Coordinates of C-alpha atoms and ligand atoms in Angstrom, one line a residue:
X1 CA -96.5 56.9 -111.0
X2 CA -98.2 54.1 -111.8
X3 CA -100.2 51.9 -108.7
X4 CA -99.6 48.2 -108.0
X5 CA -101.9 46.0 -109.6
X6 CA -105.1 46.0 -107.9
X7 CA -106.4 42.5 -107.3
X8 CA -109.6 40.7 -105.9
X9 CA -110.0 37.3 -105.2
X10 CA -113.6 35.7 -104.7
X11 CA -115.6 32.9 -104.9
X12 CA -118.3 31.1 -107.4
X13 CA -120.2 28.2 -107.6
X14 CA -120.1 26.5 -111.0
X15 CA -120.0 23.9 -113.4
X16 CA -116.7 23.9 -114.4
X17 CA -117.7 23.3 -118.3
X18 CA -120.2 26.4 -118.1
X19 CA -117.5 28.6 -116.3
X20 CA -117.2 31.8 -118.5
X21 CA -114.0 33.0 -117.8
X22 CA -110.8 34.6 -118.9
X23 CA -108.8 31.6 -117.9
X24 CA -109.6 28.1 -116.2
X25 CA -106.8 27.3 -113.8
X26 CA -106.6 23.6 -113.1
X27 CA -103.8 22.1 -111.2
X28 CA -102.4 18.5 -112.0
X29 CA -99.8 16.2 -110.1
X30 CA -96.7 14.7 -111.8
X31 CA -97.0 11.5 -110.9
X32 CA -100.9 11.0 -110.8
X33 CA -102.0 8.4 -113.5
X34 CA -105.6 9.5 -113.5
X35 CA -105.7 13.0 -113.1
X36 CA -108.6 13.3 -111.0
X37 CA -112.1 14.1 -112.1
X38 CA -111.6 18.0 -113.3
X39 CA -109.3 17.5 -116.0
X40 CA -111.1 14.1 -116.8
X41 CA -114.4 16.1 -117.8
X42 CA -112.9 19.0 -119.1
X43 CA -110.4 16.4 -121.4
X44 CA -113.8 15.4 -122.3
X45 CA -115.1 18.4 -123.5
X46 CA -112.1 19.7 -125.3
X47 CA -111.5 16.7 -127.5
X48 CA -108.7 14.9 -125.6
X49 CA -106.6 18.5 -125.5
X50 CA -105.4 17.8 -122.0
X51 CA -104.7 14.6 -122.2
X52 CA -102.5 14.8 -125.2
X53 CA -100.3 17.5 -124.1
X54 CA -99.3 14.6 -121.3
X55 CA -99.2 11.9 -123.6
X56 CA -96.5 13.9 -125.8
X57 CA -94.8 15.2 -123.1
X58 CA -95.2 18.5 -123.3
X59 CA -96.8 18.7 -120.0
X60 CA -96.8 16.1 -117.3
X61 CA -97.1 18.2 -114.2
X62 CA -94.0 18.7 -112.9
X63 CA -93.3 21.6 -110.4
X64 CA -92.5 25.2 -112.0
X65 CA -94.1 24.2 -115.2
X66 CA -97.2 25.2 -116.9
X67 CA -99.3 25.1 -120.0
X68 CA -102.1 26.9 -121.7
X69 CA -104.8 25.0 -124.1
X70 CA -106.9 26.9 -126.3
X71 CA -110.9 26.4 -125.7
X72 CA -112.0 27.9 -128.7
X73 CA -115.4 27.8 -127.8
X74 CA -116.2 24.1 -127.0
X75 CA -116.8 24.9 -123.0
X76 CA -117.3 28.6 -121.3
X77 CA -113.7 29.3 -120.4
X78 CA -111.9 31.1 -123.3
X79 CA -108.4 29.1 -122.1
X80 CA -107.1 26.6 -119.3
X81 CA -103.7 26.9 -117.7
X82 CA -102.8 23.8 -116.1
X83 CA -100.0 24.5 -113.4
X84 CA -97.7 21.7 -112.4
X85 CA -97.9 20.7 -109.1
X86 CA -95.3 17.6 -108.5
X87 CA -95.4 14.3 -106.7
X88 CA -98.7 13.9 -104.9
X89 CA -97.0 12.9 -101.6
X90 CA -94.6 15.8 -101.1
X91 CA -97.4 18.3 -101.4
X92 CA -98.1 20.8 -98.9
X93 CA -99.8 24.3 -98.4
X94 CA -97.0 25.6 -100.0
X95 CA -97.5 23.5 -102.9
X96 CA -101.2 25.3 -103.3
X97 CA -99.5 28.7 -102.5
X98 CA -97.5 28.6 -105.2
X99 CA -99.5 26.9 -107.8
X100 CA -102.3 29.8 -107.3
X101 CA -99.1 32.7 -107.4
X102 CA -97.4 30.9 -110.7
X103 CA -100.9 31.2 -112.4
X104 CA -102.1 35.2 -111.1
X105 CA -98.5 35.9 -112.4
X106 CA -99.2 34.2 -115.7
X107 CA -102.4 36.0 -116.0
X108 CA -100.4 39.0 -115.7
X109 CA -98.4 38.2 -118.2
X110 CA -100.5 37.3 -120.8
X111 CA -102.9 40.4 -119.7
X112 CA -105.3 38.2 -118.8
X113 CA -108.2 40.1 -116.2
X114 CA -110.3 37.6 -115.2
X115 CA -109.3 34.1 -113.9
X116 CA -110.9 31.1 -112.1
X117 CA -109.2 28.3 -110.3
X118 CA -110.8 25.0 -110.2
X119 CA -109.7 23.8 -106.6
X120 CA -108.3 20.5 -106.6
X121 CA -110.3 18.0 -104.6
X122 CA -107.2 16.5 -103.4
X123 CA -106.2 19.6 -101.1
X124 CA -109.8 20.1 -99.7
X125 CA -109.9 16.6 -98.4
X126 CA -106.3 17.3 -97.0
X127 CA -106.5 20.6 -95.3
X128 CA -109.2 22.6 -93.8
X129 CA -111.3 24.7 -96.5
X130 CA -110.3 28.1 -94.3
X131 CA -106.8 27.3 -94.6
X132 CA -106.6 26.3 -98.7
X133 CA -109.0 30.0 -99.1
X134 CA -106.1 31.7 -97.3
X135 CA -103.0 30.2 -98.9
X136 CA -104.3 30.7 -102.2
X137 CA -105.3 34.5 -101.7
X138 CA -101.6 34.6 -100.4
X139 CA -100.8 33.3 -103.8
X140 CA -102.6 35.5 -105.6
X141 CA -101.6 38.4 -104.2
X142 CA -97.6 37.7 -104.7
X143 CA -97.7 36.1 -107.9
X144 CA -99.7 39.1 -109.5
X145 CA -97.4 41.8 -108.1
X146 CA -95.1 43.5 -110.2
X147 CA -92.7 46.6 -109.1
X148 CA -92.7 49.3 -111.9
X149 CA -93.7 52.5 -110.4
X150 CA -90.8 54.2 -112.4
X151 CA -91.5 52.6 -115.5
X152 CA -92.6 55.7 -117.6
X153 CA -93.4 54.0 -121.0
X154 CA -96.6 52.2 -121.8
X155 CA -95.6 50.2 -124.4
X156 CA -95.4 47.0 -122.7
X157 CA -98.5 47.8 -120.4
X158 CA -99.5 45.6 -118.0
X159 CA -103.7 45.0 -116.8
X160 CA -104.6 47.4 -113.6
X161 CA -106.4 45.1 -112.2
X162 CA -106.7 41.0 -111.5
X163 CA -110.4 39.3 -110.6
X164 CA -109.1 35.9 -109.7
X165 CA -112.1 33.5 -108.1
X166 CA -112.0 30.0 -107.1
X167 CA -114.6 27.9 -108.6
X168 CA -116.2 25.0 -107.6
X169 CA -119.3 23.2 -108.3
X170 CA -120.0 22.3 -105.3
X171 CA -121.1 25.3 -102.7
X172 CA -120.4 23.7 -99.1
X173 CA -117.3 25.1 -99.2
X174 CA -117.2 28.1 -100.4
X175 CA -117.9 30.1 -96.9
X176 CA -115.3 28.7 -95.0
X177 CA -113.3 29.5 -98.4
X178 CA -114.5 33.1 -98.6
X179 CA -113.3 33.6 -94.7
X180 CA -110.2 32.2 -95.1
X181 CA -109.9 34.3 -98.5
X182 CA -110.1 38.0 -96.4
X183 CA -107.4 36.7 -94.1
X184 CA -105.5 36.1 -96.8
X185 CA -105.8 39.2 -98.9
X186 CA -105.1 41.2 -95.6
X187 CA -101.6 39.6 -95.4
X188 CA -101.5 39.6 -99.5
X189 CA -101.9 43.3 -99.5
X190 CA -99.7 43.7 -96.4
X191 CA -96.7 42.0 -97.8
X192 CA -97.0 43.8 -101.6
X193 CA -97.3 46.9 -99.7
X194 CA -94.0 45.5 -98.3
X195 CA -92.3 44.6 -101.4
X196 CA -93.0 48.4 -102.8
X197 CA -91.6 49.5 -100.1
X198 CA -88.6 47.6 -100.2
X199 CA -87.8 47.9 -103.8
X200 CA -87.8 51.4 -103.8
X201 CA -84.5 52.8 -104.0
X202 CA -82.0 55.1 -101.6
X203 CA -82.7 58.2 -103.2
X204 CA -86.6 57.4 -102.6
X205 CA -86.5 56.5 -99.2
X206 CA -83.9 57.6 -96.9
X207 CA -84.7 57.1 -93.2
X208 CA -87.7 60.2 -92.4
X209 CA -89.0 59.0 -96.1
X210 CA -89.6 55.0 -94.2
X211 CA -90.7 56.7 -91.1
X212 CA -93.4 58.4 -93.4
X213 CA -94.3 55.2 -95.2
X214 CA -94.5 53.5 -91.7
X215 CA -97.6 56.1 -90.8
X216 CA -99.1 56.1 -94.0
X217 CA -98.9 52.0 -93.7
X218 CA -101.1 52.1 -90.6
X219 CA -103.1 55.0 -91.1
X220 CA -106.5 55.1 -90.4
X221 CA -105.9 51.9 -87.9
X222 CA -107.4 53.3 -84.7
X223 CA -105.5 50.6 -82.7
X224 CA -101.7 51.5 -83.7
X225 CA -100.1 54.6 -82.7
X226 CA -96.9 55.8 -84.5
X227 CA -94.1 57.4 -82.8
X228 CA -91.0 59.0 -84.3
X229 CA -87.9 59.6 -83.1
X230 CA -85.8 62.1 -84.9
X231 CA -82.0 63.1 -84.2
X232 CA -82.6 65.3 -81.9
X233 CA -85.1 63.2 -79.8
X234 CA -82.6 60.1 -80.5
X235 CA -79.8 62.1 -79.1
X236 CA -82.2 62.9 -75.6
X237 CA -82.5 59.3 -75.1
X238 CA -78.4 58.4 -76.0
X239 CA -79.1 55.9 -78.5
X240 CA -75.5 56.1 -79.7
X241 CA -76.0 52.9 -81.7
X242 CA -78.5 54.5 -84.3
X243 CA -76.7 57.7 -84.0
X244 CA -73.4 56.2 -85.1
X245 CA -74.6 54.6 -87.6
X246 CA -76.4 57.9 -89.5
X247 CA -73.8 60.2 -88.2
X248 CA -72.4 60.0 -92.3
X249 CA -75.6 60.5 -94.4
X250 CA -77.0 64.0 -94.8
X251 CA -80.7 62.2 -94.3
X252 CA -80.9 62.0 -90.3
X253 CA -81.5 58.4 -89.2
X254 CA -84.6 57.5 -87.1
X255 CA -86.2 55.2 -84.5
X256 CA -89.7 54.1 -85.9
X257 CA -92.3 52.6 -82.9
X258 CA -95.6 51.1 -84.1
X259 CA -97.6 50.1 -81.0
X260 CA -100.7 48.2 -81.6
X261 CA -103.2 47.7 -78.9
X262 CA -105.7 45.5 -79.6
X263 CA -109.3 46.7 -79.1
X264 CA -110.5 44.7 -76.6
X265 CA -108.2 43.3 -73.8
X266 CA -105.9 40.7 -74.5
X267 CA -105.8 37.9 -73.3
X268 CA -104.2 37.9 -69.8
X269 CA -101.3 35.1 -70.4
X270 CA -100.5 36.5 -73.5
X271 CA -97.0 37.6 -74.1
X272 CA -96.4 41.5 -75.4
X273 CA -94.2 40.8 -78.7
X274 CA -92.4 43.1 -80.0
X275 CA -91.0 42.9 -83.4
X276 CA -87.6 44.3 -84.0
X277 CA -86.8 45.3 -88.0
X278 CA -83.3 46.7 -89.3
X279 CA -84.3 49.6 -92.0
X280 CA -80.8 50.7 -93.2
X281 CA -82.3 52.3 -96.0
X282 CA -79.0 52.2 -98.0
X283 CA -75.8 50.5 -96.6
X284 CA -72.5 50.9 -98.4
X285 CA -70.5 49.8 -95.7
X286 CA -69.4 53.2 -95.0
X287 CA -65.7 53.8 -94.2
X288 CA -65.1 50.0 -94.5
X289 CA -66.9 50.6 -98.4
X290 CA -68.1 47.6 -99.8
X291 CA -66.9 46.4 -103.6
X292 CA -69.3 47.9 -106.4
X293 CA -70.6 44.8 -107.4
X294 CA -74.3 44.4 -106.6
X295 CA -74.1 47.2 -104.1
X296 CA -77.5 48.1 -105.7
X297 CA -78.9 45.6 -103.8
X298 CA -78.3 47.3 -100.3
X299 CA -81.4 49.2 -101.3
X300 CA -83.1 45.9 -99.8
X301 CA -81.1 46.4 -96.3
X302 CA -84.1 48.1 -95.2
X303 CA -86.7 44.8 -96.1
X304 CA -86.4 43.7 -92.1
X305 CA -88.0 46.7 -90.8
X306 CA -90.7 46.5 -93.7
X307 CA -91.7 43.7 -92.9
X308 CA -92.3 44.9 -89.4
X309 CA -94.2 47.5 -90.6
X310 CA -96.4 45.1 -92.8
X311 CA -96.9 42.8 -90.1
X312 CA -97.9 45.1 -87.7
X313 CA -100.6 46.8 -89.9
X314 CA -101.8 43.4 -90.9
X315 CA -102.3 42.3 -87.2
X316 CA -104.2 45.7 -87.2
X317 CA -106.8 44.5 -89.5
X318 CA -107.0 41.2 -88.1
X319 CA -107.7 42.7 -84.8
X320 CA -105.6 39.9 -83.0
X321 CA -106.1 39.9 -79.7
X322 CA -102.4 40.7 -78.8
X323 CA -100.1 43.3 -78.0
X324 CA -97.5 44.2 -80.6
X325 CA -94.9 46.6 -80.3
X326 CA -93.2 47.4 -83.6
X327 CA -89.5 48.3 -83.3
X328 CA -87.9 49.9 -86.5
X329 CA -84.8 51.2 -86.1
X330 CA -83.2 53.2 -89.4
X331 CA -80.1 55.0 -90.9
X332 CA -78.5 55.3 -94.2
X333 CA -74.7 53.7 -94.0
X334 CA -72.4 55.8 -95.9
X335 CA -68.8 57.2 -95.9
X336 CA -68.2 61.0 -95.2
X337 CA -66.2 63.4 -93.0
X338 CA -68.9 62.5 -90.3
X339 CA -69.1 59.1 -90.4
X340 CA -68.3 57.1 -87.8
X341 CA -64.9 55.3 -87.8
X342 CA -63.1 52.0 -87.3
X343 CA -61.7 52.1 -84.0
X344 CA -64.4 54.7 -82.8
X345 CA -65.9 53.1 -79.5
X346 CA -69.8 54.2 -79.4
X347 CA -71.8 54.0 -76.4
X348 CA -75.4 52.4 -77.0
X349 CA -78.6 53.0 -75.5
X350 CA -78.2 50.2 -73.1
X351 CA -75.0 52.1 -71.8
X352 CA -72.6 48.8 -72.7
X353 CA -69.6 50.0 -75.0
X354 CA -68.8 49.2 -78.3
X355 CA -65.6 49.0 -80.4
X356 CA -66.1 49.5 -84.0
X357 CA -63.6 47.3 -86.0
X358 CA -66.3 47.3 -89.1
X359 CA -68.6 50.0 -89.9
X360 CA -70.2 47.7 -92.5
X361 CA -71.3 45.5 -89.6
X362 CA -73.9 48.6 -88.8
X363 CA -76.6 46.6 -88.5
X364 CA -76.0 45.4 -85.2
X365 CA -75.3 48.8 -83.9
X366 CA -79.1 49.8 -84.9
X367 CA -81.2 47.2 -83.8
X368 CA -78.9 46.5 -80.5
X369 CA -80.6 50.3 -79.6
X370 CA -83.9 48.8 -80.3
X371 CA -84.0 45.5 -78.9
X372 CA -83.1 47.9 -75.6
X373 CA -86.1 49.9 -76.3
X374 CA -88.2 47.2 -76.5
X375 CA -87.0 45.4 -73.6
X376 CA -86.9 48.9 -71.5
X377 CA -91.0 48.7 -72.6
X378 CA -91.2 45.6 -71.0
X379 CA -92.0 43.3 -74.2
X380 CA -92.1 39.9 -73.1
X381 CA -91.1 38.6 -76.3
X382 CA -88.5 40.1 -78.7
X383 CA -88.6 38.9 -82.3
X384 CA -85.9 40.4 -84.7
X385 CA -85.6 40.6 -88.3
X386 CA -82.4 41.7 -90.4
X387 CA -80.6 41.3 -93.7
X388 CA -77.9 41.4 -91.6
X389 CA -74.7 39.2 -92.4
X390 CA -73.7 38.2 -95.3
X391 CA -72.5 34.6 -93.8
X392 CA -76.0 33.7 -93.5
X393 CA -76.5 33.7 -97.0
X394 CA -72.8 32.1 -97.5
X395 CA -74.2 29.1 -95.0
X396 CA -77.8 28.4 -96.1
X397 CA -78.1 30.4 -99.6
X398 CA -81.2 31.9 -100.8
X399 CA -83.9 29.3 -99.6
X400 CA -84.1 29.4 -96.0
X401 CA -83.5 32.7 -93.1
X402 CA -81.3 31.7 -90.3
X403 CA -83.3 31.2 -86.7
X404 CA -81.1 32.1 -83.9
X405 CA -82.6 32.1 -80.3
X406 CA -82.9 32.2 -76.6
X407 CA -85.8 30.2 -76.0
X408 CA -86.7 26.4 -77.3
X409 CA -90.6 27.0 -77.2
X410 CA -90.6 30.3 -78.8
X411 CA -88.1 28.6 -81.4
X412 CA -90.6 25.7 -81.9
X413 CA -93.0 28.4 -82.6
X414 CA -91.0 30.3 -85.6
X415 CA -90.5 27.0 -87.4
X416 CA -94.4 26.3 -86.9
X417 CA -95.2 29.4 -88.4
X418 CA -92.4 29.1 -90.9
X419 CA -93.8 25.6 -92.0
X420 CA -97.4 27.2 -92.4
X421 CA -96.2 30.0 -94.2
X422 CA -94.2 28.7 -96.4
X423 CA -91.2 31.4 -95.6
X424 CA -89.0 28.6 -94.3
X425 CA -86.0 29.3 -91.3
X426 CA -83.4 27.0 -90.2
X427 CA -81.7 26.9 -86.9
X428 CA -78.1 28.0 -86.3
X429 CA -76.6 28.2 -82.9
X430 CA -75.7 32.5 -81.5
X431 CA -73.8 30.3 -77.5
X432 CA -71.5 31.8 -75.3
X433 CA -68.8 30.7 -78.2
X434 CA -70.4 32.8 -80.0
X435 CA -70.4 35.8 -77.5
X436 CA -66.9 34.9 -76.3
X437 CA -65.5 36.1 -79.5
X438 CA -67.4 39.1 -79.9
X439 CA -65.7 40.9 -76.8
X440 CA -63.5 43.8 -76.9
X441 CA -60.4 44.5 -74.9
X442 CA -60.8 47.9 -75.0
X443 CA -65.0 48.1 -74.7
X444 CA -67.7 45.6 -73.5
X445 CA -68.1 44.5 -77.4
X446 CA -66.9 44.8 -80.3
X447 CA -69.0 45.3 -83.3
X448 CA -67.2 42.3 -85.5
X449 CA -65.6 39.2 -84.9
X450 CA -63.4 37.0 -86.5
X451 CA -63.9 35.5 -90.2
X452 CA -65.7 32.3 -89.2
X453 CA -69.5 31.8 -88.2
X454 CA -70.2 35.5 -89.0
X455 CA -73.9 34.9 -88.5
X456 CA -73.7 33.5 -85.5
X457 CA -71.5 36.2 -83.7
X458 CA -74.2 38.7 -85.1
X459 CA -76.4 37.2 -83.3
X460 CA -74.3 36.4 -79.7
X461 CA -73.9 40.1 -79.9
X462 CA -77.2 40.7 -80.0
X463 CA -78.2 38.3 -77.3
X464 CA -76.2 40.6 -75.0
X465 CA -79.2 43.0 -75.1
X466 CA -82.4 41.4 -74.6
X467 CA -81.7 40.4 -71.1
X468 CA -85.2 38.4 -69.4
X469 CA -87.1 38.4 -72.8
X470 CA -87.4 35.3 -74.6
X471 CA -85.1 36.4 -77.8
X472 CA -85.3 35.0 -81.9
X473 CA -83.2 36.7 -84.5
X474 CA -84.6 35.5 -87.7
X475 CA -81.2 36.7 -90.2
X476 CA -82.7 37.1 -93.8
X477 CA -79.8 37.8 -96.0
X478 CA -80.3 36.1 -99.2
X479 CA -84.2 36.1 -98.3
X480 CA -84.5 39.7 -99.6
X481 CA -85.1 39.6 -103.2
X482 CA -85.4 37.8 -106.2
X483 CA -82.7 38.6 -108.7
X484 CA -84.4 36.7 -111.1
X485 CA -88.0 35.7 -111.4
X486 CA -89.3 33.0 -110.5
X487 CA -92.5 31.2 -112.1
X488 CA -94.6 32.3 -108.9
X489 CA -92.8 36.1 -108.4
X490 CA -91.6 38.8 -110.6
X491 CA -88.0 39.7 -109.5
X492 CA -87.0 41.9 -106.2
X493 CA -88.4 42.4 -103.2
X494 CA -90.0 39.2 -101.9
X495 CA -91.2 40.8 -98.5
X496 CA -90.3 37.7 -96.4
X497 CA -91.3 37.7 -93.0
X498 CA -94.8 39.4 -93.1
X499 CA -96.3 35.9 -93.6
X500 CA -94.1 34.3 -91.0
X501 CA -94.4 36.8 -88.8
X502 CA -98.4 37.3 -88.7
X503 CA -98.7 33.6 -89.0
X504 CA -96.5 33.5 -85.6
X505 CA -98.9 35.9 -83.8
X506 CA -101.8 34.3 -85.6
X507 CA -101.3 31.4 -83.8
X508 CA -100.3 32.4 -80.6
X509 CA -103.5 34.5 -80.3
X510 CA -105.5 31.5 -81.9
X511 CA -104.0 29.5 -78.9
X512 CA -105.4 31.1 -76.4
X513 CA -108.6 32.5 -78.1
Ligands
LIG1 N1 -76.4 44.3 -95.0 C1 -75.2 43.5 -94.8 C2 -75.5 42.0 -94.9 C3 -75.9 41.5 -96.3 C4 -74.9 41.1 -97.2 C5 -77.2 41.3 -96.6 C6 -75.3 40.6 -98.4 C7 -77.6 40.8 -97.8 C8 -76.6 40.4 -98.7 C9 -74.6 43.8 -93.5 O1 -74.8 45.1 -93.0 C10 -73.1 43.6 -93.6 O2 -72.5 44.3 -94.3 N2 -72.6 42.6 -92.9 C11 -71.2 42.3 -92.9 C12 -70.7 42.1 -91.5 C13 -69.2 42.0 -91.3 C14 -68.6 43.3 -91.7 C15 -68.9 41.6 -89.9 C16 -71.0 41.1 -93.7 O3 -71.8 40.2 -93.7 O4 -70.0 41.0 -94.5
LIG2 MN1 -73.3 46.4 -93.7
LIG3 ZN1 -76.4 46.1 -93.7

């Protein structure tokens, strides 16, 4: 099978003009009348190229757009791409982000091995150099990732590798650059190790298979120790949520813990997080089936406990001084003669009672057996991450996840890290409303409420498990995939969360550092 693309990203000092490269990547604003010194001396030396292209139209900078000019020998580069980067005032990292991504994914595209970025002076001057070295490797990384493991002809073959650098004549930079650069091809790597992951299919990875990929995603990491629960082991401990939930697939379902301790001590009024992620490596819905249409794309129920995974090995590498516990767990949802039933009432690790009116509404019955775990291990914190109603998507589409919560700071924190990250959240209420409607005349809960606000009961039933912690559900239906592409991504997996979730404990540990 073949690997992921393998890409670099480094720095250089150089004249623009005498930059020998595959492909010069300038950026240019929309609304920017002068377009700033780099495309004014490279204009120069290409005989007004650059300028024309604006002049006819054909390129004015607008976001999501791009075009390449020819060099043909009159300076170093072979070609320039100039990548569209909108109105000066509404840019933000993000902006950077994905102008790096949209050009690493044309590169891959056009085959292209070896491409420079001439950083635009206007982001240096408006965010530090360590920050701008980071979001672009972040870009990098996910716009030159492509998902075709099972792609068995070589007729449309693709570059192995990418060497992407950013360029820049002047060298005071280029350190604080280069730093920021290694943090951000540690969380590049993590979350393309995610998207694999993710866009793998149910007959690749069923439940053991993701508890494999979980070690093999942290081995070698001396600071995170794996532990897997199997059936058996899951049946010791009565976590009748998980259990119910796998009881109809022949692969047994699992309960995946990644622990990371940092090396030296954390600091002492640092919270213990624990990151929660659903990994229903298949869900049809089981007895309550779902339609056919784009059932495919329950491959992707598994992306919350990936990105768990991904974060966790990424804090790893960071060394952050601060205690992660990794909660993942995972079942394949189907219908059989031992599935569990509508009307069934299963009794979860917590010991609380619940009446099954959905079995398509399984992903509550997982991660409410995890959230225990994690609050029985006496995480301060409890972050969780799930594809897990389709309401979210109905109410905020496929742009933002849904931020549900028990705490205001910790909230405050998630749309801090969201806004840095550039995987953006938005804040819907989970009150006792919420809970209200998800109780059970015959059990303490029931597993599905009534038609409206179906993200929000998911979540007021989950809030009946963390007790003390401080509690965020971050619901990322719709924030799964790409079912087209996109001028920064190729299409599937997007591995959201692993950027908001290591930015999160990035900056709580760089709080208190
Ligand atoms: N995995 C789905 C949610 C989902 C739907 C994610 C579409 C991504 C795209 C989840 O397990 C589910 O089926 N939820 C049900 C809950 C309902 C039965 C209460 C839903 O949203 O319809
Ligand atoms: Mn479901
Ligand atoms: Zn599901």
């Amino acid at each position: 099978m073949r690997q992921i693309i393998d890409v670099n990203v480094t720095t250089r000092r150089v004249d623009l003009v005498k930059c020998k490269t595959d492909m010069l990547v300038v950026g240019r604003f929309s609304d920017a009348g002068d377009p700033g010194p780099i495309i004014r001396t490279l204009d120069d030396k290409l005989g007004g190229d650059l300028g024309r292209l604006a002049k006819i139209g054909d390129f004015t900078g607008k976001p999501k757009t791009s075009a390449v000019v020819y060099a043909n020998g009159r300076i170093a580069a072979e070609r320039v791409l100039l990548v569209g980067l909108g109105e000066r005032k509404k840019a933000t990292l993000d902006t950077l982000r994905k102008a790096a991504g949209a050009a690493a994914s044309r590169a891959v595209d056009m085959k292209v091995k070896h491409v420079s970025l001439a950083l635009h002076p206007s982001f240096v001057g408006a965010f530090n150099a360590e920050t701008v070295g980071r979001v672009i490797a972040e870009g990098v990384y996910f716009g030159g990732y492509r998902y075709d493991e099972f792609l068995t002809e070589n007729g449309n073959s693709r570059p192995g590798s990418l060497a992407f650098e950013i360029v820049d004549p002047d060298s005071s930079q280029l350190k604080d650059l280069s730093s920021g650069i290694a943090t951000g091809a540690i969380v590049g790597r993590a979350q393309n190790a995610a998207r694999t992951l993710a866009n793998r299919p149910g007959n690749v990875i069923d439940p053991p298979a993701l508890a494999k990929a979980a070690q093999e995603m942290v081995r070698g990491l001396r600071t995170v120790k794996c532990t897997i629960f199997d059936r058996k082991k899951l049946r010791q401990n009565k976590m009748g949520g998980i259990l119910a939930v796998g009881a109809g697939s022949r692969s047994e379902p699992r309960l995946i813990v990644l622990k990371y301790t940092p090396a030296k001590k954390p600091a002492k009024d640092l919270p213990t997080v624990a990151l929660v992620g659903k990994g229903i490596t298949f869900d049809s819905g089981g007895i309550s089936i779902k339609p056919a249409q784009d059932m495919d794309q329950m491959k992707f129920d598994k992306s919350g406990a990936i990105a768990v995974m991904a974060t966790v090995r990424a804090v790893a590498q960071m060394g952050l001084p601060i205690n992660v516990l990794g909660v993942i767990p995972s079942a394949e949802n189907l219908p059989s003669s031992t599935s569990y039933r509508p009307g069934d009432i299963v009794t979860t690790y917590s010991g609380k009672t619940v009446e099954i009116l959905n079995t398509d509404a399984e992903g509550r019955m997982i991660l409410c057996d995890a959230i225990t775990y994690a609050v029985k291990h006496k995480c301060d914190v409890v972050v969780d991450i799930a594809t897990l109603t389709g309401a979210c998507m109905v109410a905020l589409g496929t742009y933002k996840a849904g931020l549900m919560g028990n705490d205001d700071e910790l909230i405050a924190q998630i749309q801090k890290a969201a806004e840095n990250s550039g995987e953006s959240v938005w804040p819907l209420p989970s009150g006792d409303e919420y809970a209200d409607e998800m109780k059970s005349k015959i059990a303490d809960l029931k597993n599905a409420g009534p038609r409206w606000g179906g993200a929000c009961t998911a979540a007021a039933f989950l809030r009946q498990f963390v007790g003390e912690a401080k509690w965020a559900h971050l619901d990322i239906a719709g924030m799964d995939l790409f079912t087209k592409p996109t001028e920064y991504s190729s299409l599937g997996s997007t591995g959201f969360g692993v950027r908001l979730l290591t930015t999160y404990l990035m900056n709580l540990a760089e709080k208190k550092r």
